[in-house]
């Protein structure tokens, strides 16, 4: 593609064809599509090591009874948020581990716990390939990111010469608490909508 | 305060691993065998999420590279001005649920230009700290159990994101404005 501007003069009028459209298209095909596809695989492969480590640790925590101990502590809250999941189900323990890891900002540990929780939640799923109410609720808690210490942001602020890098902590905690509460309320309300309800029930009958 | 945060984020993971393994040993479970048994599943999960992640990341990549994201930002700018959100913070808010590294790049840029202690610097910090890469989480979590019908998870997630961003804007204006 000729990248220079083409100027065609017809008597007094001048028509300028600029290259902008071609550049945009180029970005879409190269940067957008291929590098994103590669990134996806790199991310997934990179996750394998971390997954293996934490799933191994999690297995120890499970068998030693540590998880069921923590789960027992949070049982009153969890059974209210996840009424479809039996209180003693292993999904509860995995979800609690995931949420606690997220709160501490340990996202490397949170993902493996979260995926384990999804596996347990899926064992309660009566309709293969369709999300259950509990899964949707769990994901909304995850995406709204209950985080007590946003370490990455604090690090960037410090590196850019902030006089008080941690001053945003309070504001971030309030914002994330509010959106988590709103998220849980919204996900519960949406679950009652006919459209979403029908998708989960049709096979149970 | 900063020092305390650094110490916590540095020590949390080693301490957690040590605590769990020590607890297991104390309870006399077979620590090493159990670890290996659990770790074996790591590979399968990693491979299982690849197709979901490719679909999601390519869609997001095209959305960004095609200029559709900038177009959305232009479209929304009259509304965001009304709620006290500076124009430079809007791309950060749109990027937050799509890409973690993308948001990191944007907020560094904003803070370099305006200073981390400016109102807008604080605002993008709070948006970054209180949000999550929603679409990545959805793709990975649902992908790991092969779920393609996500029902109300996506709309609920997006609503929670919007609430988080509105909350960030409001609280920063209120606390620091």
Coordinates of C-alpha atoms in Angstrom, one line a residue:
Chain A
X1 CA 0.0 0.0 0.0
X2 CA 1.4 3.4 -0.9
X3 CA 1.4 5.2 2.3
X4 CA 2.1 8.7 1.0
X5 CA -0.6 11.2 0.5
X6 CA -1.9 11.2 -3.1
X7 CA -2.7 14.7 -4.3
X8 CA -4.7 15.0 -7.5
X9 CA -5.1 18.4 -8.9
X10 CA -7.9 19.2 -11.3
X11 CA -7.5 22.8 -12.4
X12 CA -8.1 24.8 -9.2
X13 CA -9.7 22.2 -7.0
X14 CA -7.6 19.8 -5.1
X15 CA -8.6 16.3 -3.9
X16 CA -6.6 14.8 -1.1
X17 CA -6.7 11.1 -0.5
X18 CA -5.2 10.4 2.9
X19 CA -3.9 7.1 4.2
X20 CA -5.8 7.1 7.5
X21 CA -8.4 4.5 6.5
X22 CA -5.7 2.0 5.3
X23 CA -3.7 2.5 8.5
X24 CA -6.8 1.7 10.6
X25 CA -7.5 -1.4 8.6
X26 CA -3.9 -2.5 8.9
X27 CA -4.1 -2.1 12.7
X28 CA -7.2 -4.2 12.9
X29 CA -5.8 -7.2 11.0
X30 CA -2.3 -7.2 12.4
X31 CA -2.3 -5.8 15.9
X32 CA -5.8 -6.5 16.7
X33 CA -6.4 -10.0 15.5
X34 CA -3.2 -12.0 15.5
X35 CA -1.5 -10.5 18.5
X36 CA -4.6 -10.9 20.6
X37 CA -5.0 -14.6 19.5
X38 CA -1.3 -15.2 20.5
X39 CA -1.7 -13.3 23.8
X40 CA -4.7 -15.6 24.7
X41 CA -2.6 -18.7 24.3
X42 CA 0.4 -17.2 26.1
X43 CA -1.9 -16.2 29.0
X44 CA -3.4 -19.6 29.2
X45 CA 0.0 -21.4 29.1
X46 CA 1.4 -19.0 31.6
X47 CA -1.6 -19.9 33.9
X48 CA -0.7 -23.6 33.9
X49 CA 2.2 -23.3 36.3
X50 CA 0.4 -21.0 38.7
X51 CA -2.7 -23.2 38.5
X52 CA -0.7 -26.4 39.3
X53 CA 1.0 -24.7 42.3
X54 CA -2.2 -23.4 43.8
X55 CA -4.3 -26.5 43.0
X56 CA -1.7 -28.5 44.8
X57 CA -1.7 -26.2 47.8
X58 CA -5.5 -26.2 47.8
X59 CA -5.6 -30.0 47.8
X60 CA -3.5 -29.9 51.0
X61 CA -5.7 -27.3 52.6
X62 CA -8.8 -29.4 51.6
X63 CA -7.6 -32.7 53.0
X64 CA -6.2 -31.2 56.2
X65 CA -9.6 -29.8 57.0
X66 CA -8.5 -26.2 56.8
X67 CA -10.9 -25.1 54.1
X68 CA -14.0 -26.7 55.8
X69 CA -12.9 -24.9 59.0
X70 CA -12.8 -21.5 57.2
X71 CA -16.0 -22.3 55.4
X72 CA -17.8 -23.1 58.6
X73 CA -16.9 -19.6 59.9
X74 CA -18.5 -17.9 56.9
X75 CA -21.4 -20.3 56.5
X76 CA -24.2 -17.8 57.5
X77 CA -23.2 -15.3 54.8
X78 CA -22.4 -17.8 52.1
X79 CA -25.6 -19.8 52.4
X80 CA -27.6 -16.5 52.0
X81 CA -25.7 -15.4 48.9
X82 CA -25.7 -19.0 47.4
X83 CA -29.0 -20.6 48.5
X84 CA -28.7 -23.3 45.7
X85 CA -25.4 -24.6 47.0
X86 CA -25.5 -27.0 50.0
X87 CA -23.6 -25.5 53.0
X88 CA -21.2 -28.4 53.2
X89 CA -20.4 -28.6 49.5
X90 CA -16.8 -28.2 48.5
X91 CA -17.8 -25.3 46.2
X92 CA -18.3 -23.2 49.3
X93 CA -14.8 -23.7 50.5
X94 CA -13.3 -23.0 47.1
X95 CA -15.4 -19.8 46.7
X96 CA -14.3 -18.5 50.1
X97 CA -10.7 -19.2 49.3
X98 CA -11.1 -17.3 46.0
X99 CA -12.8 -14.3 47.5
X100 CA -10.3 -14.0 50.4
X101 CA -7.4 -14.2 48.0
X102 CA -9.0 -11.5 45.9
X103 CA -9.6 -9.3 48.9
X104 CA -5.9 -9.5 49.8
X105 CA -5.0 -8.7 46.2
X106 CA -3.5 -12.1 45.5
X107 CA -4.9 -12.5 42.1
X108 CA -2.3 -15.3 41.2
X109 CA -3.8 -17.4 43.9
X110 CA -7.4 -16.2 43.4
X111 CA -7.8 -17.5 39.9
X112 CA -6.9 -21.2 40.6
X113 CA -9.2 -21.2 43.6
X114 CA -11.9 -19.6 41.5
X115 CA -11.6 -22.1 38.7
X116 CA -11.8 -24.9 41.3
X117 CA -14.9 -23.3 42.6
X118 CA -16.4 -23.2 39.1
X119 CA -15.7 -26.9 38.7
X120 CA -17.5 -27.7 42.0
X121 CA -20.4 -25.4 41.1
X122 CA -20.6 -27.2 37.7
X123 CA -21.0 -30.5 39.5
X124 CA -24.3 -29.1 40.8
X125 CA -25.3 -28.0 37.3
X126 CA -28.2 -29.8 35.8
X127 CA -27.9 -28.3 32.4
X128 CA -24.5 -28.8 30.7
X129 CA -23.1 -25.7 29.1
X130 CA -25.5 -23.2 30.8
X131 CA -24.5 -21.1 33.8
X132 CA -26.3 -21.7 37.0
X133 CA -27.6 -18.8 39.3
X134 CA -24.8 -19.6 41.8
X135 CA -22.1 -19.3 39.0
X136 CA -23.5 -16.0 37.8
X137 CA -23.5 -14.6 41.4
X138 CA -20.0 -15.9 42.0
X139 CA -18.7 -14.3 38.8
X140 CA -20.2 -11.0 39.6
X141 CA -18.5 -11.0 43.0
X142 CA -15.3 -11.7 41.2
X143 CA -15.6 -9.1 38.5
X144 CA -16.6 -6.4 40.9
X145 CA -13.2 -7.1 42.6
X146 CA -13.5 -6.8 46.3
X147 CA -10.0 -5.7 47.0
X148 CA -8.5 -4.3 50.2
X149 CA -5.1 -3.4 48.8
X150 CA -4.8 -2.4 45.2
X151 CA -1.0 -3.0 45.2
X152 CA -0.4 -2.4 41.5
X153 CA -2.0 1.0 41.5
X154 CA -0.1 2.0 44.6
X155 CA 3.2 0.9 43.1
X156 CA 2.5 2.9 39.9
X157 CA 1.6 6.0 41.9
X158 CA 4.8 5.7 44.0
X159 CA 6.9 5.2 40.9
X160 CA 5.5 8.4 39.3
X161 CA 6.4 10.5 42.3
X162 CA 3.2 10.7 44.3
X163 CA 3.5 12.3 47.7
X164 CA 1.0 9.9 49.2
X165 CA 0.6 6.8 46.9
X166 CA -1.8 5.1 49.3
X167 CA -4.2 8.0 49.8
X168 CA -6.6 6.4 47.2
X169 CA -7.0 3.3 49.4
X170 CA -10.1 4.4 51.2
X171 CA -11.8 5.7 48.1
X172 CA -11.0 2.4 46.2
X173 CA -12.3 0.3 49.1
X174 CA -15.6 2.2 49.3
X175 CA -16.1 2.1 45.5
X176 CA -15.4 -1.6 45.3
X177 CA -17.6 -2.4 48.3
X178 CA -20.5 -0.5 46.8
X179 CA -20.2 -2.1 43.4
X180 CA -20.0 -5.6 44.8
X181 CA -23.1 -5.1 46.9
X182 CA -24.9 -3.5 43.9
X183 CA -23.6 -6.4 41.7
X184 CA -25.0 -9.1 44.0
X185 CA -28.4 -7.3 44.2
X186 CA -28.5 -6.9 40.4
X187 CA -27.5 -10.5 39.7
X188 CA -30.2 -11.7 42.1
X189 CA -32.8 -9.5 40.5
X190 CA -31.8 -10.4 36.9
X191 CA -32.0 -14.1 37.9
X192 CA -35.8 -13.6 38.4
X193 CA -36.4 -12.3 35.0
X194 CA -38.4 -14.7 32.9
X195 CA -35.9 -14.7 30.1
X196 CA -33.0 -15.9 32.3
X197 CA -35.1 -18.1 34.5
X198 CA -36.4 -20.0 31.5
X199 CA -32.8 -20.8 30.3
X200 CA -32.0 -22.5 33.5
X201 CA -35.2 -24.3 34.3
X202 CA -36.3 -25.8 31.0
X203 CA -34.2 -29.0 31.4
X204 CA -34.9 -29.6 35.1
X205 CA -38.6 -30.3 34.4
Chain B
X1 CA 1.7 3.1 55.1
X2 CA 3.4 2.5 51.8
X3 CA 6.0 0.4 53.5
X4 CA 3.3 -1.7 55.2
X5 CA 1.5 -2.3 51.9
X6 CA 4.8 -3.4 50.3
X7 CA 5.5 -5.8 53.1
X8 CA 2.1 -7.3 53.0
X9 CA 2.0 -7.8 49.2
X10 CA 5.5 -9.3 49.4
X11 CA 5.0 -11.7 52.2
X12 CA 1.3 -12.7 51.8
X13 CA 1.9 -15.5 49.3
X14 CA 4.9 -17.2 50.8
X15 CA 3.3 -17.0 54.3
X16 CA 0.0 -18.4 52.9
X17 CA 1.8 -21.3 51.3
X18 CA 3.9 -22.0 54.3
X19 CA 0.8 -21.8 56.6
X20 CA -1.2 -24.3 54.5
X21 CA 1.6 -26.8 54.2
X22 CA 2.5 -26.5 57.9
X23 CA -1.1 -27.0 58.8
X24 CA -1.3 -30.0 56.6
X25 CA 1.9 -31.5 58.1
X26 CA 0.5 -30.8 61.6
X27 CA -2.7 -32.7 60.7
X28 CA -0.5 -35.5 59.4
X29 CA -1.9 -35.6 55.9
X30 CA 0.5 -36.7 53.1
X31 CA 1.5 -33.2 52.0
X32 CA 3.7 -34.0 49.0
X33 CA 1.4 -36.7 47.5
X34 CA -1.6 -34.4 47.9
X35 CA 0.2 -31.5 46.3
X36 CA 1.1 -33.5 43.2
X37 CA -2.4 -34.9 42.9
X38 CA -3.9 -31.5 43.0
X39 CA -1.3 -29.9 40.7
X40 CA -1.9 -32.4 37.9
X41 CA -5.2 -30.7 37.1
X42 CA -3.4 -27.4 36.4
X43 CA -2.5 -28.4 32.8
X44 CA -6.1 -29.4 31.8
X45 CA -7.6 -26.2 33.1
X46 CA -5.0 -24.1 31.3
X47 CA -5.6 -25.8 28.0
X48 CA -9.4 -25.9 28.4
X49 CA -9.7 -22.1 28.6
X50 CA -7.7 -21.4 25.4
X51 CA -10.6 -21.3 22.9
X52 CA -12.7 -19.0 25.1
X53 CA -9.8 -16.7 25.8
X54 CA -8.9 -16.5 22.1
X55 CA -12.4 -15.5 21.2
X56 CA -12.7 -12.9 23.9
X57 CA -9.2 -11.3 23.4
X58 CA -9.5 -11.1 19.7
X59 CA -12.9 -9.4 20.0
X60 CA -11.5 -6.9 22.5
X61 CA -8.3 -6.4 20.3
X62 CA -10.4 -5.6 17.3
X63 CA -12.7 -3.3 19.3
X64 CA -9.6 -1.3 20.4
X65 CA -7.6 -1.3 17.2
X66 CA -10.5 -0.5 14.9
X67 CA -11.2 2.8 16.7
X68 CA -14.6 1.6 17.9
X69 CA -13.5 2.2 21.4
X70 CA -12.5 5.8 20.7
X71 CA -15.8 6.3 18.9
X72 CA -17.6 5.1 22.0
X73 CA -15.6 7.5 24.2
X74 CA -16.6 10.4 21.9
X75 CA -20.2 9.3 22.0
X76 CA -20.3 9.1 25.8
X77 CA -18.3 12.3 26.5
X78 CA -21.3 14.6 26.9
X79 CA -22.8 12.4 29.6
X80 CA -19.5 11.9 31.5
X81 CA -18.9 15.7 31.6
X82 CA -22.3 16.0 33.4
X83 CA -21.2 13.7 36.2
X84 CA -17.9 15.4 36.8
X85 CA -15.7 12.9 35.0
X86 CA -12.8 14.5 33.1
X87 CA -12.4 13.6 29.4
X88 CA -9.1 11.8 29.9
X89 CA -10.6 9.5 32.5
X90 CA -13.3 8.1 30.2
X91 CA -11.0 5.9 28.0
X92 CA -9.6 4.5 31.3
X93 CA -13.1 3.6 32.5
X94 CA -14.0 1.9 29.1
X95 CA -10.7 0.0 29.1
X96 CA -10.9 -1.2 32.7
X97 CA -13.3 -4.2 32.1
X98 CA -11.5 -5.1 28.8
X99 CA -7.8 -5.2 29.5
X100 CA -5.7 -4.9 32.7
X101 CA -2.4 -4.1 30.9
X102 CA -4.2 -1.7 28.6
X103 CA -5.7 0.2 31.6
X104 CA -2.3 0.2 33.3
X105 CA -0.8 1.9 30.2
X106 CA -3.5 4.4 30.1
X107 CA -3.4 5.4 33.8
X108 CA 0.4 5.7 33.7
X109 CA 0.0 8.1 30.7
X110 CA -2.6 10.2 32.5
X111 CA -0.6 10.4 35.7
X112 CA 2.6 11.3 33.9
X113 CA 0.7 14.1 32.2
X114 CA -1.3 15.4 35.1
X115 CA 0.6 14.1 38.1
X116 CA -0.4 11.2 40.3
X117 CA -1.7 13.7 43.0
X118 CA -3.9 15.6 40.7
X119 CA -7.7 15.1 40.9
X120 CA -7.7 13.2 37.6
X121 CA -4.6 11.2 38.7
X122 CA -6.5 10.1 41.8
X123 CA -9.6 9.4 39.9
X124 CA -8.0 7.0 37.4
X125 CA -6.1 5.3 40.3
X126 CA -9.4 4.6 42.1
X127 CA -11.0 3.4 38.8
X128 CA -8.1 1.0 38.3
X129 CA -8.1 -0.1 42.0
X130 CA -11.8 -0.7 42.3
X131 CA -12.4 -2.5 39.0
X132 CA -11.6 -5.8 37.5
X133 CA -10.9 -7.1 34.0
X134 CA -14.5 -8.3 33.8
X135 CA -14.5 -9.9 30.3
X136 CA -11.2 -11.7 31.0
X137 CA -12.7 -13.2 34.2
X138 CA -15.9 -14.2 32.5
X139 CA -14.0 -15.9 29.6
X140 CA -11.6 -17.8 31.9
X141 CA -14.1 -18.8 34.6
X142 CA -16.9 -19.9 32.2
X143 CA -14.4 -21.4 29.8
X144 CA -12.8 -23.6 32.4
X145 CA -16.2 -25.5 32.8
X146 CA -17.1 -25.2 29.1
X147 CA -20.1 -22.9 29.6
X148 CA -21.2 -20.9 26.6
X149 CA -24.6 -19.8 27.8
X150 CA -23.7 -17.2 30.4
X151 CA -27.2 -16.0 31.1
X152 CA -27.3 -12.9 33.3
X153 CA -23.7 -12.9 34.3
X154 CA -22.6 -10.4 31.6
X155 CA -25.3 -7.8 32.1
X156 CA -24.9 -8.0 35.9
X157 CA -21.1 -7.7 35.6
X158 CA -21.4 -4.7 33.3
X159 CA -23.9 -3.0 35.6
X160 CA -21.6 -3.6 38.6
X161 CA -18.7 -2.1 36.6
X162 CA -20.7 1.0 35.7
X163 CA -21.7 1.5 39.3
X164 CA -18.1 1.1 40.4
X165 CA -16.9 3.8 37.9
X166 CA -19.7 6.2 38.9
X167 CA -18.9 5.5 42.5
X168 CA -15.1 6.2 41.9
X169 CA -15.9 9.5 40.1
X170 CA -18.3 10.6 42.8
X171 CA -16.1 9.7 45.8
X172 CA -12.9 11.2 44.3
X173 CA -14.7 14.5 43.6
X174 CA -16.2 14.4 47.1
X175 CA -13.0 13.5 49.0
X176 CA -10.4 15.4 47.0
X177 CA -12.4 17.9 44.8

